[in-house]
Short mmCIF file of C-alpha atoms in Angstrom, two decimals:
data_model
loop_
_atom_site.label_atom_id
_atom_site.label_comp_id
_atom_site.label_asym_id
_atom_site.label_seq_id
_atom_site.Cartn_x
_atom_site.Cartn_y
_atom_site.Cartn_z
CA MET A 1 0.00 0.00 0.00
CA ILE A 2 2.92 2.39 0.75
CA LYS A 3 4.36 1.64 -2.69
CA LEU A 4 1.02 2.56 -4.26
CA PHE A 5 1.06 5.87 -2.39
CA PHE A 6 4.49 6.91 -3.65
CA LYS A 7 3.75 5.71 -7.19
CA ASN A 8 0.70 7.99 -7.55
CA PRO A 9 -0.21 9.82 -4.30
CA LEU A 10 -3.14 11.79 -5.73
CA LYS A 11 -4.78 8.69 -7.19
CA PHE A 12 -4.12 6.75 -3.97
CA ILE A 13 -5.69 9.43 -1.78
CA SER A 14 -8.72 9.99 -4.03
CA THR A 15 -9.36 6.25 -4.28
CA ARG A 16 -9.06 5.71 -0.52
CA VAL A 17 -11.21 8.72 0.37
CA SER A 18 -13.89 7.63 -2.10
CA SER A 19 -13.85 4.11 -0.67
CA LEU A 20 -14.02 5.37 2.92
CA ILE A 21 -17.01 7.57 2.09
CA GLN A 22 -18.79 4.68 0.40
CA ASN A 23 -17.94 2.31 3.22
CA GLN A 24 -19.12 4.81 5.81
CA ARG A 25 -22.44 5.12 3.99
CA SER A 26 -22.77 1.32 3.94
CA PHE A 27 -21.83 1.17 7.61
CA SER A 28 -24.36 3.84 8.59
CA LYS A 29 -27.13 2.19 6.59
CA ALA A 30 -26.43 -1.24 8.06
CA HIS A 31 -26.31 0.11 11.62
CA ALA A 32 -29.42 2.25 11.41
CA ALA A 33 -32.05 1.87 14.13
CA THR A 34 -34.68 -0.77 13.51
CA SER A 35 -38.02 0.51 12.28
CA VAL A 36 -41.36 -0.10 13.98
CA LEU A 37 -42.16 -2.71 11.33
CA GLN A 38 -38.82 -4.45 11.85
CA ASN A 39 -39.45 -4.51 15.61
CA ASN A 40 -42.83 -6.12 14.97
CA PHE A 41 -41.14 -8.70 12.72
CA ILE A 42 -38.58 -9.40 15.45
CA ALA A 43 -41.40 -9.92 17.96
CA LYS A 44 -43.06 -12.40 15.60
CA LEU A 45 -39.87 -14.47 15.20
CA ASN A 46 -39.17 -14.39 18.92
CA ARG A 47 -41.30 -17.52 19.22
CA TYR A 48 -38.22 -19.39 17.93
CA LYS A 49 -35.82 -17.82 20.42
CA ILE A 50 -33.36 -20.17 22.12
CA ASN A 51 -31.30 -18.24 24.65
CA TRP A 52 -27.60 -19.02 24.60
CA ASP A 53 -26.70 -21.69 27.14
CA ASP A 54 -22.98 -22.26 27.77
CA SER A 55 -23.74 -25.71 29.17
CA LYS A 56 -24.89 -26.87 25.73
CA LYS A 57 -21.90 -28.14 23.80
CA GLN A 58 -23.44 -28.26 20.33
CA VAL A 59 -24.40 -25.51 17.91
CA VAL A 60 -26.78 -25.30 14.97
CA LEU A 61 -25.22 -22.70 12.69
CA VAL A 62 -27.32 -20.52 10.39
CA GLN A 63 -26.46 -17.70 8.03
CA SER A 64 -27.99 -14.24 8.15
CA VAL A 65 -29.10 -12.88 4.80
CA SER A 66 -30.97 -9.71 3.82
CA ASP A 67 -34.25 -11.41 2.98
CA TYR A 68 -37.21 -11.57 5.34
CA GLN A 69 -38.75 -14.57 3.61
CA MET A 70 -35.50 -16.50 3.95
CA CYS A 71 -35.13 -15.38 7.57
CA ILE A 72 -38.56 -16.81 8.41
CA LYS A 73 -37.69 -20.24 6.99
CA ILE A 74 -34.20 -20.28 8.52
CA ALA A 75 -35.65 -19.43 11.95
CA ALA A 76 -38.24 -22.21 11.81
CA ALA A 77 -35.80 -24.84 10.49
CA SER A 78 -32.98 -24.01 12.92
CA TYR A 79 -35.40 -24.04 15.87
CA GLN A 80 -36.59 -27.56 15.03
CA LEU A 81 -33.01 -28.80 14.63
CA ALA A 82 -31.73 -27.12 17.78
CA THR A 83 -34.67 -28.39 19.82
CA GLU A 84 -34.09 -31.93 18.60
CA LYS A 85 -30.34 -31.80 19.24
CA LYS A 86 -30.61 -29.75 22.47
CA ALA A 87 -28.22 -27.28 20.88
CA ASN A 88 -27.68 -23.53 20.75
CA ILE A 89 -28.37 -21.53 17.59
CA ALA A 90 -25.54 -19.33 16.32
CA TYR A 91 -25.31 -17.38 13.11
CA TYR A 92 -22.69 -16.04 10.77
CA SER A 93 -23.31 -12.98 8.67
CA ALA A 94 -23.12 -13.65 4.94
CA GLU A 95 -22.31 -10.00 4.22
CA HIS A 96 -19.16 -9.35 2.21
CA GLU A 97 -18.43 -5.63 2.34
CA THR A 98 -15.23 -4.55 4.08
CA TYR A 99 -16.05 -1.25 5.75
CA PHE A 100 -12.55 -0.08 6.63
CA TYR A 101 -9.04 -0.61 5.34
CA ASN A 102 -7.67 -0.24 8.87
CA GLN A 103 -7.89 -3.65 10.51
CA GLN A 104 -8.44 -2.31 14.03
CA LEU A 105 -11.30 -0.06 12.94
CA HIS A 106 -12.65 -2.93 10.81
CA SER A 107 -12.68 -5.20 13.85
CA LEU A 108 -14.37 -2.55 15.96
CA SER A 109 -17.04 -1.81 13.37
CA THR A 110 -18.01 -5.42 12.65
CA LYS A 111 -17.65 -7.04 16.07
CA ASN A 112 -18.85 -4.42 18.53
CA PHE A 113 -21.82 -2.92 16.70
CA LYS A 114 -25.10 -4.65 15.98
CA THR A 115 -26.58 -4.11 12.54
CA THR A 116 -30.31 -4.10 11.92
CA LEU A 117 -29.84 -7.53 10.37
CA ASP A 118 -28.12 -8.73 13.55
CA LYS A 119 -31.08 -7.58 15.63
CA ILE A 120 -33.44 -9.49 13.36
CA PHE A 121 -31.47 -12.74 13.50
CA LEU A 122 -30.93 -12.43 17.24
CA SER A 123 -34.71 -12.67 17.54
CA PHE A 124 -34.19 -16.44 17.45
CA ALA A 125 -30.42 -17.09 17.46
CA GLY A 126 -28.31 -16.82 20.58
CA LYS A 127 -25.06 -15.41 19.25
CA LEU A 128 -23.17 -14.07 16.26
CA ILE A 129 -19.95 -16.06 15.89
CA TYR A 130 -18.41 -14.50 12.78
CA ARG A 131 -18.94 -12.41 9.69
CA ASN A 132 -17.83 -13.06 6.13
CA ASN A 133 -15.88 -9.79 6.23
CA HIS A 134 -13.82 -10.78 9.27
CA LEU A 135 -10.11 -11.15 8.60
CA PHE A 136 -8.30 -14.32 9.60
CA SER A 137 -5.84 -13.78 12.44
CA ASP A 138 -2.81 -14.99 10.44
CA GLN A 139 -2.71 -12.58 7.51
CA GLN A 140 0.76 -13.74 6.54
CA LYS A 141 -0.70 -17.18 5.88
CA ILE A 142 -3.51 -15.60 3.85
CA ASN A 143 -1.15 -13.46 1.77
CA THR A 144 1.13 -16.41 1.04
CA LEU A 145 -1.80 -18.57 -0.05
CA VAL A 146 -3.27 -15.80 -2.21
CA GLU A 147 0.01 -15.30 -4.05
CA LYS A 148 0.38 -19.06 -4.55
CA ILE A 149 -3.14 -19.38 -5.99
CA ILE A 150 -2.67 -16.37 -8.27
CA SER A 151 0.70 -17.63 -9.55
CA GLN A 152 -0.79 -21.04 -10.39
CA THR A 153 -3.86 -19.61 -12.15
CA LYS A 154 -3.20 -19.13 -15.86
CA THR A 155 -6.52 -20.07 -17.45
CA LYS A 156 -10.23 -20.03 -16.67
CA GLN A 157 -10.10 -23.77 -16.09
CA ASP A 158 -7.35 -23.22 -13.52
CA VAL A 159 -9.78 -20.99 -11.62
CA LEU A 160 -12.46 -23.68 -11.68
CA ASN A 161 -9.92 -26.18 -10.29
CA ILE A 162 -8.98 -24.06 -7.23
CA GLU A 163 -9.06 -25.98 -3.96
CA ILE A 164 -8.10 -25.15 -0.39
CA GLU A 165 -7.26 -28.09 1.88
CA ASN A 166 -8.80 -30.49 -0.69
CA ILE A 167 -12.11 -28.63 -0.73
CA LYS A 168 -13.17 -27.48 -4.19
CA LEU A 169 -13.94 -23.75 -4.30
CA GLY A 170 -13.13 -22.78 -7.89
CA ASP A 171 -16.69 -22.89 -9.19
CA LEU A 172 -17.84 -20.69 -6.29
CA ILE A 173 -15.08 -18.18 -7.03
CA TYR A 174 -15.86 -18.12 -10.74
CA ASP A 175 -19.58 -17.59 -10.26
CA THR A 176 -18.99 -14.94 -7.59
CA TYR A 177 -16.73 -13.05 -9.98
CA LEU A 178 -19.36 -13.03 -12.74
CA ARG A 179 -22.09 -11.89 -10.38
CA TYR A 180 -20.24 -9.17 -8.48
CA ALA A 181 -17.81 -7.94 -11.13
CA ASP A 182 -20.76 -7.57 -13.53
CA LYS A 183 -18.71 -9.20 -16.26
CA PRO A 184 -19.81 -12.05 -18.54
CA GLU A 185 -16.45 -13.85 -18.36
CA LEU A 186 -13.56 -13.96 -15.93
CA ASP A 187 -10.62 -11.61 -16.48
CA LEU A 188 -7.51 -12.97 -14.75
CA GLN A 189 -5.87 -9.52 -14.91
CA ASP A 190 -8.74 -7.80 -13.13
CA ALA A 191 -7.73 -6.48 -9.69
CA PHE A 192 -11.11 -7.64 -8.39
CA PHE A 193 -10.10 -11.23 -9.10
CA LYS A 194 -7.24 -10.97 -6.61
CA THR A 195 -9.57 -9.27 -4.13
CA LEU A 196 -11.95 -12.20 -4.55
CA ILE A 197 -9.19 -14.74 -3.92
CA THR A 198 -8.21 -12.82 -0.77
CA GLN A 199 -11.85 -12.80 0.37
CA THR A 200 -12.14 -16.52 -0.32
CA CYS A 201 -9.07 -17.36 1.76
CA ASN A 202 -10.21 -15.20 4.69
CA ILE A 203 -13.75 -16.57 4.63
CA PHE A 204 -12.44 -20.13 4.41
CA TYR A 205 -10.14 -19.97 7.41
CA VAL A 206 -12.41 -17.85 9.59
CA SER A 207 -15.35 -20.18 8.84
CA LYS A 208 -13.29 -23.32 9.45
CA GLN A 209 -11.93 -21.96 12.73
CA LYS A 210 -15.37 -20.99 14.08
CA ILE A 211 -17.11 -24.17 12.92
CA GLU A 212 -14.52 -26.18 14.85
CA GLU A 213 -14.45 -23.85 17.87
CA TYR A 214 -18.21 -23.92 18.40
CA ASN A 215 -18.73 -27.62 17.63
CA VAL A 216 -21.24 -27.03 14.86
CA VAL A 217 -23.48 -30.09 14.38
CA SER A 218 -25.76 -28.75 11.62
CA LEU A 219 -25.78 -25.86 9.16
CA VAL A 220 -28.93 -24.18 7.83
CA SER A 221 -28.25 -22.04 4.78
CA SER A 222 -30.31 -20.23 2.19
CA TYR A 223 -28.29 -21.32 -0.84
CA THR A 224 -25.01 -23.04 -1.68
CA THR A 225 -23.88 -20.72 -4.48
CA TYR A 226 -21.14 -18.05 -4.44
CA ILE A 227 -18.36 -17.91 -1.87
CA TYR A 228 -20.58 -16.06 0.61
CA HIS A 229 -22.92 -19.06 0.98
CA GLY A 230 -20.94 -21.97 -0.41
CA ILE A 231 -17.71 -21.94 1.59
CA ALA A 232 -19.36 -22.70 4.94
CA VAL A 233 -21.48 -25.36 3.20
CA ARG A 234 -18.47 -27.17 1.75
CA ILE A 235 -16.43 -27.00 4.95
CA CYS A 236 -19.32 -28.61 6.85
CA LEU A 237 -19.83 -31.29 4.21
CA HIS A 238 -16.09 -32.05 4.29
CA LYS A 239 -16.41 -32.58 8.03
CA ASN A 240 -19.55 -34.73 7.61
CA ILE A 241 -21.71 -32.09 9.29
CA PRO A 242 -25.31 -32.20 7.98
CA VAL A 243 -26.21 -29.21 5.81
CA TYR A 244 -29.75 -28.10 5.02
CA THR A 245 -30.94 -25.36 2.68
CA VAL A 246 -34.30 -23.62 2.52
CA GLY A 247 -33.74 -21.29 -0.44
CA ALA A 248 -34.81 -23.49 -3.34
CA PHE A 249 -38.52 -23.04 -3.91
CA PHE A 250 -39.00 -26.65 -5.01
CA SER A 251 -38.20 -28.13 -1.58
CA LEU A 252 -39.47 -27.47 1.91
CA VAL A 253 -36.06 -28.37 3.33
CA HIS A 254 -33.23 -29.79 1.24
CA LYS A 255 -30.43 -31.90 2.65
CA VAL A 256 -27.24 -31.12 0.75
CA LEU A 257 -25.17 -34.12 -0.35
CA LYS A 258 -21.37 -34.23 -0.21
CA GLU A 259 -21.28 -35.69 -3.73
CA TYR A 260 -23.67 -32.98 -4.95
CA PRO A 261 -23.11 -29.81 -2.87
CA ARG A 262 -25.99 -27.84 -4.37
CA HIS A 263 -29.19 -26.35 -2.99
CA ALA A 264 -31.24 -28.03 -5.74
CA ASN A 265 -32.33 -31.65 -5.56
CA ASP A 266 -29.92 -34.07 -7.22
CA HIS A 267 -31.59 -34.59 -10.60
CA PHE A 268 -29.62 -37.81 -11.14
CA LEU A 269 -31.78 -39.32 -8.40
CA LEU A 270 -35.20 -38.12 -9.55
CA ASP A 271 -36.10 -41.18 -11.62
CA LYS A 272 -34.82 -43.56 -8.93
CA LEU A 273 -37.02 -41.85 -6.34
CA PHE A 274 -40.02 -41.79 -8.67
CA GLN A 275 -39.79 -45.55 -9.10
CA LYS A 276 -40.25 -45.90 -5.32
CA LEU A 277 -43.71 -44.32 -5.51
CA GLU A 278 -46.87 -46.43 -5.65
CA ASN A 279 -49.22 -44.11 -7.57
CA LYS A 280 -47.01 -43.38 -10.57
CA LYS A 281 -49.75 -43.66 -13.21
CA GLU A 282 -52.09 -41.35 -11.31
CA ILE A 283 -49.28 -38.79 -10.88
CA ILE A 284 -48.51 -38.76 -14.60
CA GLU A 285 -52.17 -38.26 -15.52
CA THR A 286 -52.69 -35.48 -12.96
CA TYR A 287 -49.56 -33.48 -13.74
CA LYS A 288 -49.92 -33.93 -17.48
CA LYS A 289 -53.06 -31.77 -17.31
CA ILE A 290 -51.32 -29.15 -15.16
CA PHE A 291 -48.26 -29.03 -17.42
CA GLU A 292 -50.30 -28.66 -20.59
CA LYS A 293 -52.06 -25.61 -19.12
CA ARG A 294 -48.76 -23.75 -19.56
CA PHE A 295 -49.28 -23.67 -23.30
CA GLU A 296 -52.55 -21.81 -22.74
CA GLY A 297 -50.73 -19.02 -20.90
CA THR A 298 -51.33 -20.28 -17.36
CA ILE A 299 -48.59 -19.53 -14.80
CA ASP A 300 -48.54 -22.66 -12.65
CA SER A 301 -46.95 -22.91 -9.22
CA ALA A 302 -43.66 -24.02 -10.81
CA THR A 303 -43.34 -20.72 -12.69
CA THR A 304 -44.57 -18.19 -10.12
CA TYR A 305 -41.23 -16.38 -10.44
CA MET A 306 -42.20 -15.30 -13.98
CA LYS A 307 -43.67 -11.80 -14.26
CA THR A 308 -45.80 -12.85 -17.22
CA SER A 309 -46.49 -16.14 -18.95
CA ALA A 310 -43.86 -17.21 -21.48
CA PHE A 311 -46.78 -18.49 -23.61
CA SER A 312 -48.76 -15.31 -24.18
CA ALA A 313 -50.84 -14.74 -27.30
CA ASP A 314 -48.73 -11.71 -28.26
CA THR A 315 -47.16 -11.67 -31.72
CA ASN A 316 -43.68 -10.43 -32.58
CA LYS A 317 -44.01 -9.02 -36.10
CA GLU A 318 -40.27 -9.28 -36.82
CA LEU A 319 -40.70 -13.08 -37.06
CA VAL A 320 -43.35 -13.00 -39.79
CA ASN A 321 -41.05 -13.45 -42.83
CA ILE A 322 -38.63 -15.97 -41.30
CA ASP A 323 -37.84 -19.16 -43.28
CA TRP A 324 -38.73 -21.44 -40.38
CA GLN A 325 -37.81 -24.66 -42.22
CA ASN A 326 -34.20 -23.48 -42.07
CA THR A 327 -34.27 -21.79 -38.67
CA VAL A 328 -33.10 -22.76 -35.20
CA VAL A 329 -33.69 -20.87 -31.95
CA VAL A 330 -31.00 -20.33 -29.30
CA LEU A 331 -32.43 -19.62 -25.85
CA ALA A 332 -29.85 -17.55 -23.97
CA HIS A 333 -29.12 -17.57 -20.26
CA CYS A 334 -28.35 -14.70 -17.92
CA PHE A 335 -24.58 -14.28 -18.26
CA PHE A 336 -24.17 -13.46 -14.54
CA ASP A 337 -26.38 -16.03 -12.83
CA SER A 338 -24.13 -18.79 -11.41
CA PRO A 339 -23.59 -21.02 -14.47
CA HIS A 340 -22.00 -23.76 -12.33
CA ILE A 341 -25.07 -24.59 -10.27
CA TYR A 342 -25.01 -28.21 -11.44
CA ARG A 343 -22.21 -30.76 -11.48
CA ASP A 344 -20.25 -29.17 -14.28
CA LEU A 345 -20.56 -27.06 -17.41
CA LEU A 346 -18.79 -27.80 -20.68
CA PHE A 347 -17.85 -24.13 -20.95
CA PRO A 348 -16.40 -21.89 -18.24
CA ASP A 349 -19.32 -19.46 -18.57
CA PHE A 350 -22.44 -18.75 -20.62
CA TYR A 351 -20.66 -16.08 -22.66
CA ASP A 352 -18.16 -18.65 -23.94
CA TRP A 353 -21.05 -21.03 -24.61
CA MET A 354 -22.97 -18.38 -26.54
CA ASN A 355 -20.00 -17.34 -28.70
CA PHE A 356 -19.06 -20.97 -29.46
CA THR A 357 -22.65 -21.83 -30.34
CA LEU A 358 -23.13 -18.88 -32.68
CA ASP A 359 -19.70 -19.31 -34.30
CA GLU A 360 -20.47 -22.93 -35.13
CA LEU A 361 -24.03 -22.38 -36.29
CA SER A 362 -23.08 -19.42 -38.50
CA LYS A 363 -20.87 -21.73 -40.61
CA GLN A 364 -24.09 -23.19 -42.07
CA LYS A 365 -24.85 -20.50 -44.64
CA ASP A 366 -28.42 -21.63 -45.31
CA LEU A 367 -29.33 -21.58 -41.61
CA THR A 368 -31.10 -18.71 -39.85
CA ILE A 369 -30.31 -18.47 -36.15
CA LEU A 370 -32.68 -16.63 -33.81
CA VAL A 371 -31.28 -15.68 -30.40
CA LYS A 372 -33.73 -14.94 -27.61
CA GLN A 373 -32.36 -13.21 -24.53
CA HIS A 374 -33.51 -14.58 -21.16
CA PRO A 375 -36.63 -12.62 -20.17
CA ASN A 376 -35.64 -12.53 -16.48
CA GLY A 377 -31.93 -11.81 -16.99
CA LEU A 378 -30.18 -8.98 -15.17
CA PRO A 379 -30.14 -5.55 -16.89
CA ALA A 380 -26.36 -5.86 -17.42
CA ASN A 381 -27.11 -8.44 -20.13
CA ASP A 382 -28.52 -5.80 -22.46
CA PRO A 383 -25.26 -4.08 -23.48
CA LEU A 384 -23.60 -7.47 -23.96
CA PHE A 385 -26.23 -8.47 -26.47
CA GLU A 386 -25.58 -5.21 -28.27
CA VAL A 387 -21.93 -6.29 -28.52
CA LEU A 388 -23.01 -9.67 -29.89
CA LYS A 389 -25.29 -7.97 -32.42
CA GLN A 390 -22.33 -5.98 -33.70
CA LYS A 391 -20.08 -9.04 -33.80
CA TYR A 392 -22.56 -11.01 -35.92
CA ALA A 393 -23.84 -8.12 -38.03
CA GLY A 394 -24.19 -9.14 -41.66
CA THR A 395 -24.82 -12.80 -40.81
CA LYS A 396 -28.07 -14.76 -40.59
CA ILE A 397 -28.04 -14.45 -36.80
CA LEU A 398 -30.98 -12.37 -35.57
CA PHE A 399 -31.47 -11.20 -31.99
CA ILE A 400 -35.18 -11.18 -31.31
CA ASP A 401 -37.21 -9.42 -28.61
CA LYS A 402 -36.78 -11.20 -25.28
CA LYS A 403 -40.52 -10.86 -24.69
CA THR A 404 -41.30 -12.96 -27.77
CA SER A 405 -43.87 -15.57 -26.81
CA GLN A 406 -42.75 -19.18 -26.71
CA LEU A 407 -46.16 -19.99 -28.17
CA GLN A 408 -45.35 -18.00 -31.31
CA ILE A 409 -42.07 -19.90 -31.65
CA ILE A 410 -43.88 -23.23 -31.22
CA ASN A 411 -46.49 -22.34 -33.81
CA SER A 412 -43.76 -21.21 -36.24
CA LYS A 413 -42.13 -24.67 -36.07
CA PRO A 414 -38.34 -24.06 -36.12
CA LYS A 415 -36.04 -26.99 -36.88
CA ALA A 416 -34.57 -27.17 -33.35
CA ILE A 417 -34.14 -25.40 -30.01
CA ILE A 418 -30.72 -24.94 -28.41
CA THR A 419 -30.14 -24.16 -24.73
CA ALA A 420 -27.40 -24.98 -22.23
CA TYR A 421 -29.88 -26.14 -19.61
CA GLY A 422 -32.94 -23.87 -19.71
CA THR A 423 -36.19 -25.21 -18.30
CA ALA A 424 -37.86 -24.38 -21.64
CA ALA A 425 -36.17 -27.52 -22.98
CA ALA A 426 -38.89 -29.65 -21.40
CA GLU A 427 -41.67 -27.48 -22.83
CA PHE A 428 -40.33 -27.45 -26.40
CA SER A 429 -39.48 -31.15 -26.31
CA TYR A 430 -43.04 -31.88 -25.20
CA GLN A 431 -44.23 -30.07 -28.31
CA GLY A 432 -42.11 -32.32 -30.53
CA PHE A 433 -39.02 -30.20 -31.22
CA PRO A 434 -35.44 -31.54 -31.21
CA ILE A 435 -33.63 -29.97 -28.23
CA VAL A 436 -29.86 -29.62 -27.90
CA THR A 437 -28.47 -29.27 -24.36
CA ILE A 438 -25.09 -29.62 -22.69
CA TYR A 439 -23.88 -31.44 -19.59
CA ASP A 440 -24.83 -31.01 -16.76
CA ASN A 441 -28.47 -30.00 -16.63
CA PRO A 442 -31.61 -30.76 -14.58
CA PHE A 443 -32.84 -33.35 -17.08
CA THR A 444 -29.60 -35.30 -17.55
CA ALA A 445 -31.23 -38.38 -16.01
CA TYR A 446 -33.94 -38.34 -18.69
CA ASP A 447 -33.88 -38.85 -22.43
CA PHE A 448 -35.89 -36.02 -23.97
CA THR A 449 -33.02 -33.82 -25.22
CA HIS A 450 -29.91 -34.39 -27.33
CA LEU A 451 -27.32 -34.11 -24.56
CA ALA A 452 -23.71 -33.20 -25.35
CA ASN A 453 -21.29 -34.69 -22.82
CA SER A 454 -18.25 -33.03 -24.39
CA ILE A 455 -17.48 -30.01 -26.53
CA SER A 456 -16.75 -32.26 -29.51
CA GLU A 457 -20.17 -33.91 -29.13
CA TYR A 458 -21.76 -30.49 -28.89
CA LYS A 459 -20.01 -29.34 -32.05
CA THR A 460 -21.31 -32.40 -33.92
CA LEU A 461 -24.86 -31.77 -32.70
CA LEU A 462 -24.69 -28.17 -33.90
CA GLN A 463 -23.32 -29.25 -37.29
CA THR A 464 -26.19 -31.70 -37.76
CA VAL A 465 -28.86 -29.67 -36.01
CA LYS A 466 -31.25 -29.63 -39.00
CA GLU A 467 -31.28 -33.45 -39.17
CA LEU A 468 -31.82 -34.19 -35.47
CA PRO A 469 -35.00 -36.13 -34.62
CA SER A 470 -37.36 -35.14 -31.86
CA LYS A 471 -37.13 -36.99 -28.55
CA GLN A 472 -40.74 -36.45 -27.57
CA ASN A 473 -40.76 -38.67 -24.48
CA LYS A 474 -43.84 -37.07 -22.95
CA GLU A 475 -44.15 -39.38 -19.98
CA GLN A 476 -40.53 -38.74 -19.00
CA ILE A 477 -41.11 -35.00 -19.27
CA ILE A 478 -44.12 -35.14 -16.95
CA GLU A 479 -42.19 -37.33 -14.51
CA TYR A 480 -39.34 -34.79 -14.51
CA TYR A 481 -41.84 -31.92 -14.11
CA TYR A 482 -43.48 -33.57 -11.09
CA MET A 483 -40.28 -34.66 -9.38
CA GLN A 484 -38.45 -31.39 -9.96
CA TYR A 485 -41.21 -28.97 -9.01
CA PHE A 486 -43.79 -30.71 -6.81
CA PHE A 487 -42.68 -33.95 -5.17
CA PHE A 488 -40.46 -32.46 -2.48
CA LEU A 489 -43.18 -29.99 -1.44
CA LYS A 490 -45.39 -32.81 -0.17
CA ASN A 491 -48.62 -31.66 -1.82
CA ARG A 492 -48.04 -27.94 -1.26
CA GLU A 493 -47.78 -25.15 -3.76
CA ILE A 494 -44.32 -23.71 -4.33
CA ASP A 495 -45.63 -20.38 -3.07
CA TYR A 496 -46.99 -21.81 0.17
CA LEU A 497 -45.71 -18.75 2.06
CA LYS A 498 -47.49 -16.43 -0.41
CA CYS A 499 -44.41 -14.37 -1.26
CA ALA A 500 -44.28 -14.80 -5.05
CA LYS A 501 -46.25 -11.62 -5.68
CA TYR A 502 -43.36 -9.57 -4.29
CA LYS A 503 -41.09 -10.78 -7.13
CA GLY A 504 -38.05 -11.16 -4.86
CA GLN A 505 -38.49 -7.78 -3.15
CA THR A 506 -38.77 -9.28 0.33
CA PHE A 507 -36.40 -7.11 2.35
CA SER A 508 -38.04 -3.73 2.84
CA ASP A 509 -40.54 -2.02 5.12
CA THR A 510 -42.94 -2.06 2.18
CA PHE A 511 -42.85 -5.85 2.23
CA LEU A 512 -43.26 -6.00 6.02
CA GLN A 513 -46.17 -3.59 6.02
CA ASP A 514 -48.05 -5.82 3.61
CA TYR A 515 -46.88 -9.20 4.94
CA LEU A 516 -46.87 -8.87 8.74
CA PRO A 517 -50.68 -9.23 9.06
CA ASN A 518 -50.33 -12.70 7.50
CA MET A 519 -48.01 -13.86 10.29
CA THR A 520 -50.71 -15.11 12.65
CA ALA A 521 -50.68 -18.15 14.94
CA ALA A 522 -52.23 -20.19 12.11
CA TYR A 523 -49.45 -19.01 9.76
CA PHE A 524 -46.75 -20.32 12.09
CA GLU A 525 -48.58 -23.62 12.56
CA MET A 526 -48.57 -24.00 8.78
CA LEU A 527 -44.89 -23.02 8.55
CA ASP A 528 -43.81 -25.40 11.31
CA ALA A 529 -45.73 -28.27 9.69
CA ALA A 530 -44.05 -27.53 6.35
CA ILE A 531 -40.56 -27.49 7.85
CA LYS A 532 -41.29 -30.70 9.78
CA ASP A 533 -42.46 -32.34 6.56
CA GLY A 534 -39.31 -31.06 4.86
CA PHE A 535 -37.04 -32.80 7.34
CA GLU A 536 -39.13 -35.97 7.05
CA MET A 537 -38.75 -35.87 3.26
CA CYS A 538 -34.98 -35.66 3.72
CA GLU A 539 -35.08 -38.79 5.90
CA TRP A 540 -37.35 -40.61 3.43
CA GLU A 541 -35.00 -39.79 0.55
CA THR A 542 -32.00 -41.12 2.47
CA LYS A 543 -33.78 -44.40 3.27
CA ALA A 544 -35.20 -44.77 -0.25
CA LEU A 545 -31.75 -44.53 -1.80
CA ALA A 546 -30.02 -46.77 0.75
#
């Protein structure tokens, strides 16, 4: 830091002052007094309060996240676990801002002051044991490890292969970079990359130290993605500590597996579990009717996150004169939304996948390629698609309106649909279209898409895309649909907490003002029953697969 000062003192001072001002604003906002609505929310959650008892030698660890809906589920789940295990509840803060460059002031600000989020999570937990922005005591060890990792990282694949103490963290680092650097692909020369490696090392060793110190016997997390959620998850799994997540909307409670450290259900097991059920024929008939309603514009409980139906009756006039007999449709993904949420991805990121796909398809001069941007992608995707438009200007690659109805595409009958692992694959396959996907995806265990297990296989599928047959295995699609979106909810709707209408905006006084009246005694009875059923489903799954 001293070298940076003497190299360019004005830039150093302006950068540090700007950062201090921004950090002070963040600090002030985080440490603001709780509102009346927040105090009412705290009082509601106090029913799950377990006061800290030093005589108890076990701890259920939870994470604090800025999401009231998640907080409600974490409180209920941790209370049931702690009651069963006669354990304390502790939490770690999943925040990741570093408020001060000075370590002493940093320690003072994050350890001795309670944030509004702390006050909310202390409504049921007994103690804060660490924060993601705490620095590990041995910074020399951290600095040495950071330099070693950086020196050994020459390619994107090297990043994905990063491990600390035999625990894989590379995919978490990569996805965190995409999400928080707001870049579609990783830049090894970006200063933020080194910052991220430093964060990772600090979070790893602080988490490991506290998990051991407090004898953590279970972890309840929202998600398993990004370093801010995933590091604690993987440390616990490595130590054979049970990990549960409550963030995925398709499960009440999900038990994370060491061989599949994700917050989604292991799709490789869906068919095996379905075969254990007695009423398979009845399930297929029932959910076939529900699934087919999608094509009429109905938003079912599996798609409550969508702002509007993907199958509206709207018409995109720019598609009227397309030669559909020589056209394929590429369904894009959000470039920033954790591409490594499954076992693996053939490409390091979706931007690489998109460029490879379009480069290969554009070699077929008689082929028209329509690219549809993900309708729920982050706003930062928009300028990137403008870049792609310029790159492929003058070719037969057309970038269509992201609001284009899937129904219009179906009725236009393109030759094939291409997606890395979009859920639309099941819908288009059901309608009889050849679908090209890549490993790994949620339907890998089923045979209704043309799955590429390697880049060479993918290249061949793209080269022959006009000749590919449909894999219209309707019964498999309905089985997948049921197992993925309904089975683990035990006959409940995905939106059983009635939060879908807020479209993810569940951490504000506006949300509380509208939602608090719902939180009656009957509401908590329903919630507790759902969480109890969730843990029972975890036990059933374990026994069914034994």
